[in-house]
Coordinates of C-alpha atoms in Angstrom, one line a residue:
X1 CA 69.3 84.9 -8.2
X2 CA 71.7 83.5 -10.7
X3 CA 73.1 80.1 -11.1
X4 CA 76.8 81.2 -11.6
X5 CA 78.2 84.7 -11.8
X6 CA 81.5 85.0 -13.7
X7 CA 83.8 87.9 -13.2
X8 CA 85.6 88.8 -16.3
X9 CA 85.3 88.3 -20.1
X10 CA 89.0 87.2 -20.6
X11 CA 90.2 83.8 -22.1
X12 CA 89.3 81.7 -18.8
X13 CA 86.1 83.7 -18.0
X14 CA 84.8 83.1 -21.7
X15 CA 86.0 79.3 -21.6
X16 CA 84.0 78.7 -18.3
X17 CA 81.0 80.8 -19.7
X18 CA 80.9 78.1 -22.7
X19 CA 80.5 75.6 -20.6
X20 CA 77.7 77.0 -18.5
X21 CA 75.8 78.9 -21.4
X22 CA 72.9 77.0 -20.8
X23 CA 72.6 77.9 -17.4
X24 CA 71.1 81.3 -15.8
X25 CA 74.3 83.0 -15.7
X26 CA 75.4 86.6 -15.0
X27 CA 78.7 88.1 -16.6
X28 CA 80.3 91.1 -15.0
X29 CA 83.0 92.7 -16.7
X30 CA 84.7 96.2 -16.6
X31 CA 84.4 96.2 -20.6
X32 CA 86.6 98.9 -21.6
X33 CA 86.4 99.2 -25.7
X34 CA 87.6 101.0 -28.5
X35 CA 85.3 102.1 -31.1
X36 CA 88.2 102.5 -33.7
X37 CA 89.3 99.3 -35.8
X38 CA 91.3 98.4 -38.9
X39 CA 89.3 96.8 -41.3
X40 CA 91.0 96.3 -44.4
X41 CA 92.5 93.2 -46.6
X42 CA 95.3 95.6 -47.7
X43 CA 98.6 94.3 -46.6
X44 CA 100.5 96.7 -43.9
X45 CA 103.2 97.7 -46.3
X46 CA 100.7 98.7 -49.1
X47 CA 98.8 101.0 -46.3
X48 CA 102.2 102.4 -45.2
X49 CA 102.9 103.4 -49.2
X50 CA 99.1 104.8 -50.0
X51 CA 96.9 105.5 -46.9
X52 CA 97.1 108.9 -46.0
X53 CA 95.5 108.3 -42.5
X54 CA 98.0 105.9 -41.6
X55 CA 99.1 107.7 -38.6
X56 CA 95.9 107.2 -36.7
X57 CA 96.6 103.0 -36.5
X58 CA 100.6 102.9 -36.8
X59 CA 101.7 106.2 -34.7
X60 CA 98.5 107.7 -32.9
X61 CA 97.6 110.9 -31.8
X62 CA 99.4 110.9 -28.6
X63 CA 102.3 108.8 -30.2
X64 CA 101.1 105.5 -28.4
X65 CA 103.6 103.4 -30.8
X66 CA 106.6 105.3 -29.9
X67 CA 106.1 104.1 -26.0
X68 CA 109.2 102.0 -26.0
X69 CA 111.6 104.9 -26.8
X70 CA 110.9 106.3 -23.5
X71 CA 109.7 103.4 -21.3
X72 CA 111.5 101.7 -18.9
X73 CA 109.8 98.5 -20.2
X74 CA 109.6 96.8 -23.3
X75 CA 106.3 97.2 -24.2
X76 CA 104.5 94.4 -26.4
X77 CA 103.8 95.6 -29.9
X78 CA 100.5 94.5 -29.7
X79 CA 99.8 96.7 -26.5
X80 CA 101.1 99.8 -27.4
X81 CA 99.5 100.2 -30.9
X82 CA 96.9 103.2 -31.4
X83 CA 94.0 100.6 -31.9
X84 CA 95.2 98.2 -29.4
X85 CA 96.5 99.9 -26.4
X86 CA 93.1 100.2 -25.0
X87 CA 93.8 96.5 -23.7
X88 CA 95.9 98.1 -20.8
X89 CA 94.6 101.7 -20.7
X90 CA 92.8 102.6 -17.5
X91 CA 95.1 100.8 -15.1
X92 CA 95.9 103.9 -13.2
X93 CA 92.0 104.9 -12.9
X94 CA 90.5 101.5 -12.2
X95 CA 93.3 100.0 -9.7
X96 CA 95.6 101.5 -7.3
X97 CA 98.6 99.5 -7.5
X98 CA 102.3 99.9 -6.7
X99 CA 105.6 98.6 -6.8
X100 CA 109.3 99.6 -7.1
X101 CA 110.4 96.8 -8.7
X102 CA 107.4 95.1 -11.0
X103 CA 105.8 96.3 -13.9
X104 CA 102.2 95.0 -14.0
X105 CA 100.2 94.7 -17.0
X106 CA 96.5 94.5 -16.3
X107 CA 93.8 94.5 -18.6
X108 CA 90.0 96.0 -18.2
X109 CA 89.2 95.5 -21.6
X110 CA 86.1 93.4 -22.9
X111 CA 87.8 90.4 -23.7
X112 CA 91.1 91.1 -21.4
X113 CA 94.5 90.7 -22.5
X114 CA 93.9 88.1 -25.1
X115 CA 92.8 90.7 -27.5
X116 CA 96.4 91.2 -28.2
X117 CA 98.0 87.6 -27.3
X118 CA 100.3 86.0 -29.3
X119 CA 98.1 83.3 -30.1
X120 CA 100.2 80.5 -29.1
X121 CA 98.4 77.3 -27.7
X122 CA 100.6 74.7 -25.5
X123 CA 99.3 71.9 -23.7
X124 CA 100.6 71.4 -20.2
X125 CA 101.7 67.6 -19.9
X126 CA 102.4 66.1 -16.5
X127 CA 105.9 67.6 -16.6
X128 CA 104.4 71.0 -16.4
X129 CA 101.7 69.7 -14.1
X130 CA 104.3 68.0 -11.3
X131 CA 103.0 70.7 -8.4
X132 CA 99.6 70.6 -9.4
X133 CA 96.8 68.1 -7.8
X134 CA 95.6 67.4 -11.5
X135 CA 96.9 65.5 -14.2
X136 CA 97.1 66.0 -18.3
X137 CA 94.6 63.5 -18.5
X138 CA 92.2 65.5 -16.5
X139 CA 92.6 68.5 -19.0
X140 CA 92.8 66.8 -22.2
X141 CA 89.0 66.3 -22.7
X142 CA 89.0 70.3 -22.5
X143 CA 92.1 70.9 -24.8
X144 CA 90.3 68.6 -27.2
X145 CA 87.3 70.6 -26.9
X146 CA 88.9 74.2 -27.3
X147 CA 90.7 72.7 -30.2
X148 CA 87.8 72.0 -32.0
X149 CA 86.1 75.1 -31.1
X150 CA 88.9 77.8 -31.8
X151 CA 90.8 76.3 -34.6
X152 CA 94.4 75.7 -34.3
X153 CA 97.2 75.5 -36.9
X154 CA 100.4 73.7 -36.3
X155 CA 102.0 70.2 -36.9
X156 CA 103.2 67.5 -34.6
X157 CA 107.2 67.4 -34.8
X158 CA 110.4 67.3 -32.7
X159 CA 108.6 69.1 -30.2
X160 CA 105.5 66.4 -29.8
X161 CA 106.8 65.2 -26.4
X162 CA 106.6 68.7 -24.7
X163 CA 103.0 69.4 -26.3
X164 CA 101.3 65.9 -27.0
X165 CA 100.0 64.3 -30.0
X166 CA 97.5 66.7 -31.1
X167 CA 94.6 65.6 -33.5
X168 CA 92.5 68.1 -35.6
X169 CA 95.4 70.7 -36.3
X170 CA 95.0 72.7 -39.3
X171 CA 97.9 73.1 -41.7
X172 CA 101.0 75.2 -40.2
X173 CA 101.0 78.7 -41.5
X174 CA 103.7 79.5 -44.5
X175 CA 107.1 80.1 -42.8
X176 CA 108.3 83.7 -43.6
X177 CA 111.8 83.7 -45.2
X178 CA 113.9 84.2 -42.0
X179 CA 112.3 81.5 -40.1
X180 CA 112.4 79.2 -43.1
X181 CA 116.0 79.7 -43.2
X182 CA 116.5 79.2 -39.8
X183 CA 114.2 76.0 -39.5
X184 CA 115.8 74.5 -42.8
X185 CA 119.2 74.8 -41.3
X186 CA 118.2 73.3 -37.8
X187 CA 116.8 70.5 -39.5
X188 CA 120.0 69.8 -41.5
X189 CA 122.1 70.1 -38.2
X190 CA 119.8 68.3 -36.1
X191 CA 122.0 66.2 -34.3
X192 CA 124.0 68.5 -33.4
X193 CA 121.5 70.7 -31.7
X194 CA 119.9 67.7 -30.0
X195 CA 123.6 67.1 -28.3
X196 CA 123.2 71.2 -27.2
X197 CA 120.0 70.6 -25.8
X198 CA 118.0 72.5 -28.3
X199 CA 115.0 71.5 -30.3
X200 CA 113.1 73.5 -32.5
X201 CA 109.5 72.9 -33.9
X202 CA 106.5 74.7 -35.4
X203 CA 104.4 76.8 -33.5
X204 CA 100.6 75.9 -32.4
X205 CA 98.6 78.9 -33.0
X206 CA 94.7 79.7 -33.2
X207 CA 95.6 81.4 -36.4
X208 CA 93.2 79.9 -39.1
X209 CA 94.9 78.4 -42.5
X210 CA 91.3 77.1 -43.4
X211 CA 88.0 78.8 -43.2
X212 CA 86.2 77.7 -39.9
X213 CA 82.7 78.9 -38.9
X214 CA 82.6 81.8 -41.2
X215 CA 86.2 83.1 -39.9
X216 CA 88.4 83.2 -43.1
X217 CA 91.9 81.7 -43.0
X218 CA 94.8 84.4 -42.5
X219 CA 95.9 86.4 -45.4
X220 CA 99.4 87.3 -44.5
X221 CA 98.5 91.3 -44.4
X222 CA 100.5 91.7 -41.5
X223 CA 98.0 94.1 -39.8
X224 CA 97.6 91.8 -36.5
X225 CA 100.0 94.0 -34.4
X226 CA 97.7 97.2 -35.1
X227 CA 94.2 95.7 -34.5
X228 CA 92.3 93.5 -32.2
X229 CA 89.8 92.6 -34.8
X230 CA 91.2 90.2 -37.3
X231 CA 88.6 87.1 -37.5
X232 CA 91.6 84.6 -38.3
X233 CA 93.3 85.2 -34.9
X234 CA 90.9 83.8 -32.2
X235 CA 90.2 85.9 -29.1
X236 CA 87.5 85.2 -26.7
X237 CA 85.8 88.1 -27.8
X238 CA 84.6 85.8 -30.7
X239 CA 82.7 83.5 -28.2
X240 CA 81.6 86.1 -25.7
X241 CA 79.8 88.1 -28.5
X242 CA 77.5 85.0 -29.0
X243 CA 77.2 83.7 -25.6
X244 CA 75.9 87.3 -24.1
X245 CA 73.3 87.0 -26.8
X246 CA 71.7 84.3 -25.2
X247 CA 68.3 85.0 -23.0
X248 CA 69.4 83.1 -20.0
X249 CA 72.5 85.1 -20.0
X250 CA 72.8 88.6 -18.4
X251 CA 75.9 90.7 -19.3
X252 CA 76.6 93.8 -16.9
X253 CA 79.4 95.9 -18.7
X254 CA 81.0 99.1 -16.7
X255 CA 81.7 97.4 -13.3
X256 CA 84.6 96.5 -11.1
X257 CA 83.9 93.9 -8.5
X258 CA 85.4 94.9 -5.3
X259 CA 84.4 92.1 -2.9
X260 CA 82.4 89.1 -2.5
X261 CA 80.4 87.7 1.0
X262 CA 78.5 84.8 1.9
X263 CA 74.7 85.5 1.8
X264 CA 72.6 82.5 3.5
X265 CA 73.8 79.6 1.3
X266 CA 74.6 81.9 -1.4
X267 CA 77.5 84.4 -2.4
X268 CA 76.8 88.4 -3.0
X269 CA 79.2 90.0 -5.1
X270 CA 79.8 93.8 -4.5
X271 CA 80.7 95.7 -7.3
X272 CA 80.9 99.5 -8.3
X273 CA 79.6 101.1 -11.5
X274 CA 82.7 102.8 -13.3
X275 CA 80.7 105.9 -14.7
X276 CA 79.0 107.0 -11.5
X277 CA 80.8 105.2 -8.9
X278 CA 77.7 103.7 -7.6
X279 CA 77.6 100.6 -5.6
X280 CA 75.6 97.7 -6.7
X281 CA 75.2 93.6 -5.5
X282 CA 74.4 90.4 -7.2
X283 CA 73.3 87.3 -5.6
X284 CA 74.1 84.0 -7.3
X285 CA 74.5 80.2 -6.0
X286 CA 78.3 80.1 -7.2
X287 CA 80.9 82.4 -8.1
X288 CA 83.6 81.9 -10.7
X289 CA 86.3 84.5 -10.4
X290 CA 88.6 85.5 -13.5
X291 CA 89.7 89.0 -12.9
X292 CA 93.4 87.8 -13.7
X293 CA 95.9 86.8 -11.2
X294 CA 96.6 90.0 -9.6
X295 CA 93.0 91.5 -9.4
X296 CA 91.7 88.0 -8.2
X297 CA 94.3 88.3 -5.3
X298 CA 93.1 91.9 -4.6
X299 CA 89.4 90.9 -4.5
X300 CA 89.9 88.1 -2.3
X301 CA 92.1 90.5 0.3
X302 CA 89.4 93.0 0.1
X303 CA 86.8 90.6 1.1
X304 CA 88.2 89.3 3.9
X305 CA 89.6 92.6 5.0
X306 CA 93.1 91.2 4.8
X307 CA 96.1 93.7 5.2
X308 CA 98.5 91.8 6.6
X309 CA 98.9 88.4 4.3
X310 CA 101.4 88.5 1.5
X311 CA 100.0 86.5 -1.5
X312 CA 102.6 84.9 -3.7
X313 CA 103.1 85.8 -7.2
X314 CA 104.7 84.1 -10.1
X315 CA 106.1 85.5 -13.2
X316 CA 108.2 84.2 -16.3
X317 CA 111.5 85.7 -16.3
X318 CA 112.2 86.7 -20.0
X319 CA 114.8 87.8 -22.0
X320 CA 115.1 89.1 -25.9
X321 CA 118.0 87.8 -28.1
X322 CA 117.9 89.6 -31.9
X323 CA 119.5 87.8 -34.6
X324 CA 120.7 88.7 -37.8
X325 CA 120.4 86.3 -40.8
X326 CA 123.4 86.8 -42.9
X327 CA 121.8 85.5 -46.0
X328 CA 119.2 88.4 -45.9
X329 CA 121.2 91.4 -45.0
X330 CA 120.6 94.1 -47.6
X331 CA 117.2 92.1 -48.9
X332 CA 113.9 93.2 -49.4
X333 CA 111.6 92.7 -46.5
X334 CA 109.6 89.5 -46.8
X335 CA 106.0 91.2 -46.8
X336 CA 103.8 88.3 -47.0
X337 CA 105.1 86.5 -43.9
X338 CA 103.5 86.2 -40.6
X339 CA 104.6 88.3 -38.1
X340 CA 104.1 86.5 -35.0
X341 CA 105.7 83.8 -33.4
X342 CA 106.3 80.9 -36.0
X343 CA 108.7 78.5 -34.5
X344 CA 109.4 77.2 -31.0
X345 CA 112.8 76.7 -29.4
X346 CA 113.1 74.3 -26.3
X347 CA 116.1 74.1 -24.3
X348 CA 116.7 70.9 -21.7
X349 CA 120.1 70.6 -20.3
X350 CA 122.5 71.6 -17.7
X351 CA 122.3 75.4 -17.8
X352 CA 118.7 75.5 -16.3
X353 CA 117.2 73.1 -14.0
X354 CA 113.9 73.1 -15.6
X355 CA 112.9 73.4 -19.3
X356 CA 113.0 76.9 -21.0
X357 CA 110.7 77.9 -24.0
X358 CA 111.2 80.7 -26.7
X359 CA 109.2 81.9 -29.3
X360 CA 111.0 82.9 -32.8
X361 CA 109.4 85.6 -34.8
X362 CA 110.8 87.7 -37.7
X363 CA 110.8 91.1 -37.6
X364 CA 108.1 92.2 -40.3
X365 CA 105.6 94.7 -39.7
X366 CA 106.9 96.6 -36.1
X367 CA 108.0 100.2 -36.2
X368 CA 111.6 100.7 -36.6
X369 CA 111.5 103.1 -33.8
X370 CA 111.5 99.7 -31.5
X371 CA 115.2 99.2 -32.5
X372 CA 116.4 102.4 -34.0
X373 CA 118.0 103.5 -30.8
X374 CA 119.6 100.4 -30.0
X375 CA 122.1 100.7 -32.4
X376 CA 125.1 102.6 -31.6
X377 CA 125.5 105.2 -34.7
X378 CA 124.2 108.6 -35.6
X379 CA 120.7 109.0 -36.3
X380 CA 121.5 109.2 -40.3
X381 CA 124.0 106.3 -39.5
X382 CA 121.1 104.3 -37.8
X383 CA 118.6 104.8 -40.5
X384 CA 120.6 103.6 -42.9
X385 CA 121.7 100.6 -40.8
X386 CA 117.9 99.8 -40.0
X387 CA 117.0 99.8 -43.8
X388 CA 119.6 96.9 -44.6
X389 CA 119.4 94.9 -41.3
X390 CA 116.0 95.1 -40.4
X391 CA 114.8 92.7 -43.4
X392 CA 117.5 90.3 -42.0
X393 CA 116.0 90.4 -38.3
X394 CA 114.5 87.4 -36.1
X395 CA 114.0 88.0 -32.6
X396 CA 114.2 84.9 -30.0
X397 CA 112.0 85.6 -26.8
X398 CA 113.0 83.1 -24.2
X399 CA 110.6 82.4 -21.1
X400 CA 111.7 81.0 -17.8
X401 CA 109.6 79.1 -15.2
X402 CA 109.1 80.3 -11.8
X403 CA 108.0 79.3 -8.2
X404 CA 107.1 80.8 -5.4
X405 CA 109.6 82.9 -3.3
X406 CA 109.2 84.9 -0.1
X407 CA 110.5 88.3 -1.3
X408 CA 107.7 88.0 -4.6
X409 CA 104.3 88.7 -3.2
X410 CA 101.2 91.1 -3.5
X411 CA 100.1 92.8 -0.6
X412 CA 96.8 94.9 0.2
X413 CA 97.1 98.2 2.1
X414 CA 94.9 100.0 4.2
X415 CA 94.2 102.8 1.8
X416 CA 93.3 99.7 -0.8
X417 CA 96.0 100.3 -3.0
X418 CA 98.1 96.9 -4.1
X419 CA 101.8 96.5 -3.2
X420 CA 103.7 94.2 -5.7
X421 CA 107.0 93.4 -4.4
X422 CA 109.3 91.2 -6.5
X423 CA 112.9 91.2 -5.6
X424 CA 114.3 87.4 -6.0
X425 CA 115.1 87.7 -9.5
X426 CA 117.2 84.9 -11.6
X427 CA 120.4 86.0 -13.2
X428 CA 120.0 85.0 -16.7
X429 CA 122.6 85.2 -19.4
X430 CA 124.5 81.6 -19.6
X431 CA 121.4 80.0 -21.7
X432 CA 121.5 83.1 -24.1
X433 CA 125.1 82.7 -24.5
X434 CA 124.9 79.0 -25.3
X435 CA 122.1 79.6 -27.8
X436 CA 123.9 82.5 -29.5
X437 CA 127.3 80.4 -30.0
X438 CA 125.4 77.5 -31.4
X439 CA 122.9 79.7 -33.5
X440 CA 126.4 80.6 -35.4
X441 CA 126.2 77.4 -37.3
X442 CA 123.0 78.4 -38.9
X443 CA 124.1 81.8 -40.1
X444 CA 121.8 83.8 -37.5
X445 CA 124.4 85.8 -35.6
X446 CA 124.5 88.4 -32.5
X447 CA 126.4 89.4 -29.7
X448 CA 125.6 88.9 -26.1
X449 CA 125.4 92.7 -25.2
X450 CA 122.3 93.5 -27.6
X451 CA 120.2 91.0 -25.4
X452 CA 117.8 92.5 -23.1
X453 CA 116.6 91.3 -20.1
X454 CA 113.3 93.2 -18.9
X455 CA 112.3 94.0 -15.3
X456 CA 109.8 91.6 -13.8
X457 CA 106.2 91.9 -15.0
X458 CA 106.9 92.3 -18.8
X459 CA 106.3 89.1 -19.6
X460 CA 102.5 89.5 -19.1
X461 CA 102.2 86.0 -17.6
X462 CA 101.2 85.8 -13.9
X463 CA 100.2 83.4 -11.7
X464 CA 100.2 82.1 -8.1
X465 CA 98.5 84.2 -5.7
X466 CA 96.1 81.6 -4.4
X467 CA 97.4 78.3 -5.5
X468 CA 96.0 74.6 -5.8
X469 CA 96.6 72.2 -3.1
X470 CA 96.6 72.4 0.9
X471 CA 99.5 74.2 2.0
X472 CA 100.4 76.4 5.0
X473 CA 99.2 79.6 3.2
X474 CA 96.1 81.4 4.5
X475 CA 94.4 81.3 1.1
X476 CA 94.4 78.3 -1.3
X477 CA 91.9 76.4 -3.4
X478 CA 91.0 72.6 -3.7
X479 CA 91.5 70.3 -6.8
X480 CA 88.3 72.2 -8.3
X481 CA 89.4 75.6 -7.5
X482 CA 87.2 76.3 -4.8
X483 CA 88.6 78.7 -2.4
X484 CA 89.2 77.8 1.1
X485 CA 87.1 79.4 3.7
X486 CA 84.2 79.3 1.4
X487 CA 81.6 77.0 -0.3
X488 CA 80.4 79.0 -3.4
X489 CA 83.3 80.7 -4.7
X490 CA 85.8 79.2 -7.3
X491 CA 89.0 80.8 -9.0
X492 CA 89.4 80.3 -12.7
X493 CA 92.5 82.2 -13.7
X494 CA 96.4 81.9 -13.3
X495 CA 95.8 82.8 -9.5
X496 CA 95.3 78.9 -8.9
X497 CA 98.8 78.0 -10.5
X498 CA 100.9 76.6 -7.7
X499 CA 104.2 77.0 -10.0
X500 CA 104.4 78.8 -13.5
X501 CA 106.1 76.5 -16.2
X502 CA 107.9 78.1 -19.5
X503 CA 105.0 77.6 -21.6
X504 CA 102.5 80.2 -22.3
X505 CA 99.7 79.5 -19.7
X506 CA 96.6 80.8 -21.6
X507 CA 95.4 77.4 -23.2
X508 CA 95.6 76.0 -19.9
X509 CA 93.9 78.7 -17.9
X510 CA 91.1 78.2 -20.5
X511 CA 91.1 74.2 -20.0
X512 CA 91.3 74.3 -16.5
X513 CA 88.3 77.0 -16.3
X514 CA 86.4 74.7 -18.5
X515 CA 87.0 71.6 -16.4
X516 CA 85.8 73.7 -13.2
X517 CA 82.9 75.0 -15.1
X518 CA 81.7 71.4 -15.9
X519 CA 81.9 70.7 -12.4
X520 CA 80.0 73.3 -11.2
X521 CA 77.3 72.6 -13.7
X522 CA 76.8 69.1 -12.7
X523 CA 76.3 70.0 -9.1
X524 CA 73.7 73.1 -10.0

């Protein structure tokens, strides 16, 4: 008998486990891992010039890094590299999921999708929580606790009204050349951009700029797109590795949870062992489901043998705008910048009913093959063009909010396949053209037909299948995310979000999971 059973080892499950690690705890996870890693202090450009084994982590035996050449999706650079692709591998064998219009990116990896996350952490304000039965004040203690625990770099600037005044931040990362040009240009023309509804500020990242708990500061070696084991960048694995060593914590790796059921006053969790398909059961006082929005929804539908209900699914619509910095065309690539998102753009104005958020990052370490075929010239011409253009490129990825819509749902079929339908898709483009037009003043240029609009699912930000708050749905959770129809089952992932703001949700997932875990801990 366990006090608490937690399903999953991703961001939310790890945050809950941190709050409950003094209890008799069982953690169940598929636990897919890789035996390969890139452990080096060398810069990725030095490795490209001198390492004879670079194909192993840059291209891969199965050409994993070239996935975007043939894929209908824009697979994140951090999910297709040979040493990181394990994060989303095995999906087809571990879950039967079908869709004609949605690209589901799920993870059965130890540590979940956060192994390859962008590391941006953003607090939800009351504006973001306007449809939630909780306030930012209730989440603030857990945001603060996480900030102290994991280490966050950044600064309070023009974006403070959107993210709050945060204490305990480490100094921000050094801006790479292109982002520094852009940010300087914005600051010189701030009044103009504010009139256009555009604000730009520094990203808050779980990337250390100072040593913390034996984790070194980031060394600007540009390898984070090709490995998951950079200790400067926080991932749930860092905390989970410590939690599972505790004598009161039992860690069950290699299991897929299928259903749960009431057992007297307790809850029984039914799982299957991956290697031999053997069915096993575990009993606990409380169950915390953190299997991810889509997987958690499936577990609930399977538990109630429900083949009729359509659960809502939320996903951030996204676009990618490639810019060229006119001042950097033909220059050498900045080999010592940070390759992830360094600047945040917020739009608030008449072109969108809700705030839109974007991340700006320079094209430093990704392979040129990711953009090579987007140019209209011959192969020889494209080779020459990428050589001169890549050092000047900056990408803006925009995220739009989402709300429940009748045509966007998941449904369990009798053959246990999960069907995802997402056909109510917004028409984008007006805001993109607005930003392109106004960025000309900074010397960053592009043309609208180069903007890419990936199909639903590519944001990898999913939410809303079992939303908070009483409503007319068959399934919902209360303020503390206890599932209706049950007394001991709590949901701790994105499934409980009634709406999906444009902000990355991971930090709020973690804070909310801690809030739920504290509530449960006080009751055990």
